[in-house]
PDB file of C-alpha atoms and ligand atoms in Angstrom:
ATOM      1  CA  MET A   1     -15.475  33.982  10.469  1.00 39.00           C
ATOM      2  CA  THR A   2     -16.846  34.859   7.064  1.00 42.00           C
ATOM      3  CA  ALA A   3     -16.901  32.068   4.534  1.00 46.00           C
ATOM      4  CA  ASP A   4     -17.768  32.107   0.860  1.00 47.00           C
ATOM      5  CA  HIS A   5     -18.951  28.691  -0.256  1.00 46.00           C
ATOM      6  CA  ALA A   6     -17.983  27.049  -3.549  1.00 48.00           C
ATOM      7  CA  GLY A   7     -18.907  23.410  -3.371  1.00 56.00           C
ATOM      8  CA  ASN A   8     -17.188  22.258  -0.195  1.00 79.00           C
ATOM      9  CA  ALA A   9     -14.478  24.928  -0.502  1.00 89.00           C
ATOM     10  CA  THR A  10     -14.596  28.256   1.313  1.00 94.00           C
ATOM     11  CA  TRP A  11     -12.608  31.475   1.541  1.00 98.00           C
ATOM     12  CA  ARG A  12     -11.814  32.843   4.980  1.00 98.00           C
ATOM     13  CA  PRO A  13      -9.511  35.584   6.283  1.00 98.00           C
ATOM     14  CA  MET A  14      -5.832  34.549   6.463  1.00 98.00           C
ATOM     15  CA  ALA A  15      -4.316  34.250   9.955  1.00 98.00           C
ATOM     16  CA  ALA A  16      -0.666  34.284  11.015  1.00 98.00           C
ATOM     17  CA  GLY A  17      -0.978  30.556  11.725  1.00 98.00           C
ATOM     18  CA  ASP A  18      -1.709  29.951   8.012  1.00 98.00           C
ATOM     19  CA  LEU A  19       1.582  31.451   6.803  1.00 98.00           C
ATOM     20  CA  ASP A  20       3.603  28.216   6.744  1.00 98.00           C
ATOM     21  CA  ALA A  21       0.905  26.536   4.642  1.00 98.00           C
ATOM     22  CA  VAL A  22       0.594  29.602   2.369  1.00 98.00           C
ATOM     23  CA  LYS A  23       4.344  29.645   1.745  1.00 98.00           C
ATOM     24  CA  ALA A  24       4.296  25.878   1.026  1.00 98.00           C
ATOM     25  CA  MET A  25       1.452  26.356  -1.495  1.00 98.00           C
ATOM     26  CA  ALA A  26       3.265  29.253  -3.158  1.00 98.00           C
ATOM     27  CA  ASP A  27       6.405  27.127  -3.513  1.00 98.00           C
ATOM     28  CA  ARG A  28       4.366  24.414  -5.259  1.00 98.00           C
ATOM     29  CA  ILE A  29       2.348  26.750  -7.500  1.00 97.00           C
ATOM     30  CA  HIS A  30       4.832  29.484  -8.416  1.00 96.00           C
ATOM     31  CA  LEU A  31       7.925  27.452  -9.277  1.00 95.00           C
ATOM     32  CA  ASP A  32       9.334  30.299 -11.401  1.00 92.00           C
ATOM     33  CA  HIS A  33       8.421  33.125  -8.994  1.00 93.00           C
ATOM     34  CA  PRO A  34       9.578  32.130  -5.487  1.00 95.00           C
ATOM     35  CA  GLU A  35       8.928  34.577  -2.655  1.00 97.00           C
ATOM     36  CA  ASP A  36      10.300  34.541   0.887  1.00 98.00           C
ATOM     37  CA  MET A  37       8.176  33.962   3.990  1.00 98.00           C
ATOM     38  CA  ALA A  38       8.959  37.539   5.057  1.00 98.00           C
ATOM     39  CA  VAL A  39       7.080  38.832   2.008  1.00 98.00           C
ATOM     40  CA  PHE A  40       3.902  36.901   2.873  1.00 98.00           C
ATOM     41  CA  ALA A  41       4.134  37.780   6.557  1.00 98.00           C
ATOM     42  CA  GLU A  42       4.645  41.477   5.828  1.00 98.00           C
ATOM     43  CA  ARG A  43       1.636  41.712   3.513  1.00 98.00           C
ATOM     44  CA  LEU A  44      -0.566  39.992   6.104  1.00 98.00           C
ATOM     45  CA  ALA A  45       0.710  42.350   8.813  1.00 98.00           C
ATOM     46  CA  LEU A  46       0.303  45.489   6.653  1.00 98.00           C
ATOM     47  CA  TYR A  47      -3.087  44.724   5.121  1.00 98.00           C
ATOM     48  CA  PRO A  48      -4.909  41.739   6.675  1.00 98.00           C
ATOM     49  CA  ALA A  49      -8.204  42.747   5.018  1.00 98.00           C
ATOM     50  CA  GLY A  50      -6.649  41.832   1.657  1.00 98.00           C
ATOM     51  CA  CYS A  51      -5.357  38.396   2.688  1.00 99.00           C
ATOM     52  CA  HIS A  52      -7.510  35.260   2.484  1.00 98.00           C
ATOM     53  CA  VAL A  53      -7.141  31.486   2.282  1.00 98.00           C
ATOM     54  CA  ALA A  54      -9.308  28.900   0.551  1.00 98.00           C
ATOM     55  CA  GLN A  55     -10.114  25.798   2.556  1.00 96.00           C
ATOM     56  CA  ALA A  56     -11.626  22.510   1.423  1.00 93.00           C
ATOM     57  CA  SER A  57     -12.251  19.493   3.651  1.00 88.00           C
ATOM     58  CA  GLY A  58     -10.075  21.006   6.371  1.00 88.00           C
ATOM     59  CA  ALA A  59      -7.029  21.572   4.149  1.00 95.00           C
ATOM     60  CA  LEU A  60      -5.909  24.814   2.546  1.00 98.00           C
ATOM     61  CA  VAL A  61      -6.082  24.782  -1.264  1.00 98.00           C
ATOM     62  CA  GLY A  62      -5.204  28.376  -2.104  1.00 98.00           C
ATOM     63  CA  TYR A  63      -4.615  31.941  -1.024  1.00 98.00           C
ATOM     64  CA  ALA A  64      -5.130  35.553  -2.089  1.00 98.00           C
ATOM     65  CA  LEU A  65      -2.931  38.542  -1.226  1.00 98.00           C
ATOM     66  CA  SER A  66      -3.921  42.115  -2.073  1.00 98.00           C
ATOM     67  CA  HIS A  67      -3.417  45.657  -0.809  1.00 98.00           C
ATOM     68  CA  PRO A  68      -3.713  49.323  -1.751  1.00 98.00           C
ATOM     69  CA  TRP A  69      -0.860  50.582  -3.972  1.00 98.00           C
ATOM     70  CA  ARG A  70       0.209  53.200  -6.537  1.00 97.00           C
ATOM     71  CA  TYR A  71      -1.337  52.542  -9.945  1.00 97.00           C
ATOM     72  CA  GLY A  72       1.190  51.681 -12.680  1.00 95.00           C
ATOM     73  CA  GLU A  73       4.040  51.037 -10.227  1.00 95.00           C
ATOM     74  CA  PRO A  74       3.741  47.322  -9.406  1.00 96.00           C
ATOM     75  CA  PRO A  75       6.063  46.360  -6.558  1.00 95.00           C
ATOM     76  CA  PRO A  76       8.972  44.068  -7.537  1.00 93.00           C
ATOM     77  CA  LEU A  77       8.484  40.392  -6.708  1.00 95.00           C
ATOM     78  CA  ASN A  78       9.903  38.936  -3.513  1.00 96.00           C
ATOM     79  CA  THR A  79      10.406  42.390  -2.005  1.00 96.00           C
ATOM     80  CA  PRO A  80       8.772  43.779   1.152  1.00 98.00           C
ATOM     81  CA  LEU A  81       6.491  46.782   0.611  1.00 98.00           C
ATOM     82  CA  GLY A  82       7.713  48.734   3.625  1.00 98.00           C
ATOM     83  CA  ALA A  83       4.326  50.387   4.116  1.00 98.00           C
ATOM     84  CA  ILE A  84       0.964  50.862   2.450  1.00 98.00           C
ATOM     85  CA  PRO A  85       1.378  54.204   0.641  1.00 98.00           C
ATOM     86  CA  ALA A  86      -0.725  57.166   1.675  1.00 97.00           C
ATOM     87  CA  GLY A  87      -2.975  58.248  -1.169  1.00 95.00           C
ATOM     88  CA  ALA A  88      -2.867  54.845  -2.877  1.00 98.00           C
ATOM     89  CA  THR A  89      -4.412  54.966  -6.373  1.00 98.00           C
ATOM     90  CA  THR A  90      -5.202  51.309  -7.041  1.00 98.00           C
ATOM     91  CA  PHE A  91      -6.270  48.195  -5.173  1.00 98.00           C
ATOM     92  CA  TYR A  92      -3.498  45.796  -6.176  1.00 98.00           C
ATOM     93  CA  LEU A  93      -3.966  42.022  -6.421  1.00 98.00           C
ATOM     94  CA  HIS A  94      -0.539  40.657  -5.588  1.00 98.00           C
ATOM     95  CA  ASP A  95      -1.450  37.004  -6.063  1.00 98.00           C
ATOM     96  CA  ILE A  96      -4.379  34.641  -6.260  1.00 98.00           C
ATOM     97  CA  ALA A  97      -3.170  31.047  -6.390  1.00 98.00           C
ATOM     98  CA  LEU A  98      -4.877  27.687  -6.016  1.00 98.00           C
ATOM     99  CA  LEU A  99      -3.518  24.168  -5.811  1.00 98.00           C
ATOM    100  CA  ALA A 100      -4.702  21.950  -8.672  1.00 96.00           C
ATOM    101  CA  GLU A 101      -7.432  20.428  -6.470  1.00 95.00           C
ATOM    102  CA  GLY A 102      -8.886  23.893  -5.802  1.00 96.00           C
ATOM    103  CA  ARG A 103      -9.170  24.997  -9.428  1.00 97.00           C
ATOM    104  CA  GLY A 104     -12.167  24.953 -11.720  1.00 95.00           C
ATOM    105  CA  LYS A 105     -14.665  25.426  -8.860  1.00 93.00           C
ATOM    106  CA  GLY A 106     -15.156  29.161  -9.267  1.00 96.00           C
ATOM    107  CA  LEU A 107     -13.006  29.938  -6.230  1.00 97.00           C
ATOM    108  CA  ALA A 108     -10.765  32.472  -7.949  1.00 98.00           C
ATOM    109  CA  GLY A 109     -13.685  34.283  -9.549  1.00 97.00           C
ATOM    110  CA  ARG A 110     -15.377  34.509  -6.151  1.00 97.00           C
ATOM    111  CA  ILE A 111     -12.416  36.023  -4.348  1.00 98.00           C
ATOM    112  CA  VAL A 112     -11.882  38.532  -7.186  1.00 98.00           C
ATOM    113  CA  ALA A 113     -15.503  39.663  -6.730  1.00 97.00           C
ATOM    114  CA  GLN A 114     -15.060  39.822  -2.948  1.00 97.00           C
ATOM    115  CA  LEU A 115     -11.862  41.863  -3.231  1.00 98.00           C
ATOM    116  CA  ALA A 116     -13.479  44.181  -5.775  1.00 98.00           C
ATOM    117  CA  SER A 117     -16.331  44.832  -3.320  1.00 97.00           C
ATOM    118  CA  HIS A 118     -13.828  45.513  -0.573  1.00 98.00           C
ATOM    119  CA  ALA A 119     -11.877  47.891  -2.813  1.00 98.00           C
ATOM    120  CA  GLU A 120     -15.040  49.762  -3.725  1.00 97.00           C
ATOM    121  CA  GLU A 121     -16.024  50.057  -0.049  1.00 97.00           C
ATOM    122  CA  GLU A 122     -12.579  51.499   0.641  1.00 97.00           C
ATOM    123  CA  GLY A 123     -13.058  54.104  -2.101  1.00 97.00           C
ATOM    124  CA  PHE A 124     -10.828  52.707  -4.862  1.00 97.00           C
ATOM    125  CA  GLY A 125     -11.889  53.169  -8.484  1.00 97.00           C
ATOM    126  CA  ASN A 126      -9.753  50.438 -10.029  1.00 98.00           C
ATOM    127  CA  LEU A 127      -8.061  47.087  -9.456  1.00 98.00           C
ATOM    128  CA  SER A 128      -4.693  46.200 -10.973  1.00 98.00           C
ATOM    129  CA  LEU A 129      -2.266  43.291 -11.045  1.00 98.00           C
ATOM    130  CA  VAL A 130       0.599  41.713 -12.944  1.00 97.00           C
ATOM    131  CA  ALA A 131      -0.519  38.569 -14.772  1.00 97.00           C
ATOM    132  CA  VAL A 132       2.057  35.735 -14.861  1.00 94.00           C
ATOM    133  CA  ASN A 133       2.042  31.984 -15.596  1.00 90.00           C
ATOM    134  CA  GLY A 134      -0.086  32.532 -18.711  1.00 93.00           C
ATOM    135  CA  SER A 135      -2.984  33.649 -16.494  1.00 96.00           C
ATOM    136  CA  GLN A 136      -3.907  36.638 -18.713  1.00 96.00           C
ATOM    137  CA  PRO A 137      -6.985  34.833 -20.224  1.00 97.00           C
ATOM    138  CA  PHE A 138      -8.307  34.109 -16.719  1.00 97.00           C
ATOM    139  CA  TRP A 139      -7.957  37.764 -15.731  1.00 98.00           C
ATOM    140  CA  GLU A 140      -9.628  38.874 -18.962  1.00 98.00           C
ATOM    141  CA  ARG A 141     -12.529  36.553 -18.047  1.00 97.00           C
ATOM    142  CA  CYS A 142     -12.694  38.503 -14.769  1.00 97.00           C
ATOM    143  CA  GLY A 143     -12.950  41.828 -16.627  1.00 97.00           C
ATOM    144  CA  PHE A 144      -9.296  42.929 -16.625  1.00 98.00           C
ATOM    145  CA  ARG A 145      -7.571  44.440 -19.671  1.00 97.00           C
ATOM    146  CA  PRO A 146      -3.824  44.726 -20.462  1.00 97.00           C
ATOM    147  CA  ALA A 147      -2.253  48.079 -19.624  1.00 96.00           C
ATOM    148  CA  MET A 148       1.402  47.572 -20.564  1.00 90.00           C
ATOM    149  CA  THR A 149       3.849  50.324 -21.513  1.00 88.00           C
ATOM    150  CA  ASP A 150       7.436  50.062 -22.763  1.00 86.00           C
ATOM    151  CA  ALA A 151       8.633  51.710 -19.559  1.00 87.00           C
ATOM    152  CA  LEU A 152       6.923  49.034 -17.495  1.00 90.00           C
ATOM    153  CA  ARG A 153       8.562  46.155 -19.354  1.00 87.00           C
ATOM    154  CA  ALA A 154      11.922  46.809 -17.684  1.00 85.00           C
ATOM    155  CA  LYS A 155      10.330  47.353 -14.273  1.00 85.00           C
ATOM    156  CA  LEU A 156       8.569  43.987 -14.503  1.00 90.00           C
ATOM    157  CA  ALA A 157      11.826  42.080 -15.035  1.00 84.00           C
ATOM    158  CA  THR A 158      11.391  40.183 -11.739  1.00 86.00           C
ATOM    159  CA  TYR A 159       8.060  38.796 -12.989  1.00 90.00           C
ATOM    160  CA  GLY A 160       9.415  37.075 -16.123  1.00 87.00           C
ATOM    161  CA  ASP A 161       8.935  37.587 -19.855  1.00 86.00           C
ATOM    162  CA  ASP A 162       5.191  36.934 -20.001  1.00 87.00           C
ATOM    163  CA  ALA A 163       4.274  39.470 -17.291  1.00 94.00           C
ATOM    164  CA  VAL A 164       1.484  41.890 -18.193  1.00 96.00           C
ATOM    165  CA  LEU A 165       0.106  44.761 -16.110  1.00 97.00           C
ATOM    166  CA  MET A 166      -3.693  44.547 -16.176  1.00 98.00           C
ATOM    167  CA  HIS A 167      -6.456  46.699 -14.758  1.00 97.00           C
ATOM    168  CA  ARG A 168     -10.230  47.038 -14.471  1.00 98.00           C
ATOM    169  CA  GLU A 169     -12.679  49.366 -12.802  1.00 97.00           C
ATOM    170  CA  VAL A 170     -13.841  48.043  -9.429  1.00 95.00           C
ATOM    171  CA  ARG A 171     -17.372  47.670 -10.773  1.00 89.00           C
ATOM    172  CA  ARG A 172     -17.898  45.304 -13.682  1.00 75.00           C
ATOM    173  CA  TYR A 173     -20.269  46.625 -16.279  1.00 57.00           C
ATOM    174  CA  ALA A 174     -19.514  43.982 -18.942  1.00 47.00           C
TER     175      ALA A 174
HETATM  176  C1  LIG B   1      -5.630  31.339 -12.431  1.00 92.00           C
HETATM  177  C2  LIG B   1      -6.346  30.585 -11.303  1.00 92.00           C
HETATM  178  C3  LIG B   1      -6.265  31.423 -10.021  1.00 92.00           C
HETATM  179  C4  LIG B   1      -7.831  30.383 -11.707  1.00 92.00           C
HETATM  180  O1  LIG B   1      -8.487  29.724 -10.629  1.00 92.00           O
HETATM  181  P1  LIG B   1      -9.884  28.942 -10.766  1.00 92.00           P
HETATM  182  O2  LIG B   1     -10.495  28.848  -9.408  1.00 92.00           O
HETATM  183  O3  LIG B   1      -9.678  27.688 -11.505  1.00 92.00           O
HETATM  184  O4  LIG B   1     -10.755  29.914 -11.636  1.00 92.00           O
HETATM  185  P2  LIG B   1     -12.362  29.955 -11.577  1.00 92.00           P
HETATM  186  O5  LIG B   1     -12.867  28.553 -11.503  1.00 92.00           O
HETATM  187  O6  LIG B   1     -12.793  30.906 -10.534  1.00 92.00           O
HETATM  188  O7  LIG B   1     -12.672  30.552 -13.012  1.00 92.00           O
HETATM  189  C5  LIG B   1     -13.361  31.791 -13.199  1.00 92.00           C
HETATM  190  C6  LIG B   1     -13.609  31.938 -14.680  1.00 92.00           C
HETATM  191  O8  LIG B   1     -12.344  32.040 -15.367  1.00 92.00           O
HETATM  192  C7  LIG B   1     -12.212  30.972 -16.304  1.00 92.00           C
HETATM  193  N1  LIG B   1     -10.818  30.514 -16.255  1.00 92.00           N
HETATM  194  C8  LIG B   1     -10.179  29.913 -15.242  1.00 92.00           C
HETATM  195  N2  LIG B   1      -8.888  29.683 -15.583  1.00 92.00           N
HETATM  196  C9  LIG B   1      -8.754  30.145 -16.855  1.00 92.00           C
HETATM  197  C10 LIG B   1      -7.680  30.200 -17.755  1.00 92.00           C
HETATM  198  N3  LIG B   1      -6.436  29.736 -17.439  1.00 92.00           N
HETATM  199  N4  LIG B   1      -7.890  30.747 -18.984  1.00 92.00           N
HETATM  200  C11 LIG B   1      -9.113  31.225 -19.323  1.00 92.00           C
HETATM  201  N5  LIG B   1     -10.166  31.223 -18.491  1.00 92.00           N
HETATM  202  C12 LIG B   1      -9.992  30.675 -17.270  1.00 92.00           C
HETATM  203  C13 LIG B   1     -13.187  29.905 -15.834  1.00 92.00           C
HETATM  204  O9  LIG B   1     -13.613  29.076 -16.905  1.00 92.00           O
HETATM  205  C14 LIG B   1     -14.314  30.733 -15.275  1.00 92.00           C
HETATM  206  O10 LIG B   1     -15.127  31.205 -16.324  1.00 92.00           O
HETATM  207  P3  LIG B   1     -16.742  31.235 -16.176  1.00 92.00           P
HETATM  208  O11 LIG B   1     -17.012  32.366 -15.208  1.00 92.00           O
HETATM  209  O12 LIG B   1     -17.226  31.474 -17.538  1.00 92.00           O
HETATM  210  O13 LIG B   1     -17.142  29.900 -15.610  1.00 92.00           O
HETATM  211  C15 LIG B   1      -5.731  29.187 -11.050  1.00 92.00           C
HETATM  212  O14 LIG B   1      -5.682  28.488 -12.280  1.00 92.00           O
HETATM  213  C16 LIG B   1      -4.335  29.232 -10.456  1.00 92.00           C
HETATM  214  O15 LIG B   1      -4.192  29.269  -9.251  1.00 92.00           O
HETATM  215  N6  LIG B   1      -3.278  29.228 -11.294  1.00 92.00           N
HETATM  216  C17 LIG B   1      -1.890  29.207 -10.803  1.00 92.00           C
HETATM  217  C18 LIG B   1      -1.524  30.484 -10.075  1.00 92.00           C
HETATM  218  C19 LIG B   1      -1.599  31.687 -10.969  1.00 92.00           C
HETATM  219  O16 LIG B   1      -1.066  31.713 -12.066  1.00 92.00           O
HETATM  220  N7  LIG B   1      -2.257  32.744 -10.442  1.00 92.00           N
HETATM  221  C20 LIG B   1      -2.350  33.996 -11.119  1.00 92.00           C
HETATM  222  C21 LIG B   1      -1.084  34.778 -10.812  1.00 92.00           C
HETATM  223  S1  LIG B   1      -1.138  36.397 -11.568  1.00 92.00           S
END
């Protein structure tokens, strides 16, 4: 098991046995963006290398879900992907979410760096995501920049009014 230490909290790969706890955390954290268990389970099955959980004192305090995708075409929320597309053009961060007790310890920054390294190893040039919950300043701190278009605004309807497509190169130069 690989573990990335932040105080007494660590990231480790997500396992199928974590899915109930991941869904319960998502329901607590993303009150306005509920997703079904099938969505979490499918992402873990399709791309386990992009799925991680944060653990502190034996309890899970957060999770990260990510996978290769087509740049500029973020998948709708609460919808299965079907498959990882051939010729994917971005490494997409579907969600990084921590319970209150897991925040402010550098955990999110650490998993972003870990996922960026993974994406680079897999040959991707960029990372992208849809920022929600007013998280845009956090993502900017991690090197992401807004990349919204009028056409995207309608496509992001499932994410809510404050949703913003953001991207960065896999390597941070700033
Ligand atoms: C956004 C979230 C993942 C950040 O997690 P975190 O572990 O507290 O973040 P970190 O401690 O790793 O912070 C990394 C850096 O970002 C900064 N940061 C964290 N949250 C921030 C925020 N809301 N606004 C601005 N900067 C923020 C930190 O100060 C830190 O900066 P530093 O490198 O100068 O010290 C967490 O608040 C969360 O889970 N929110 C609810 C779920 C959510 O909205 N997820 C994003 C969905 S798109």
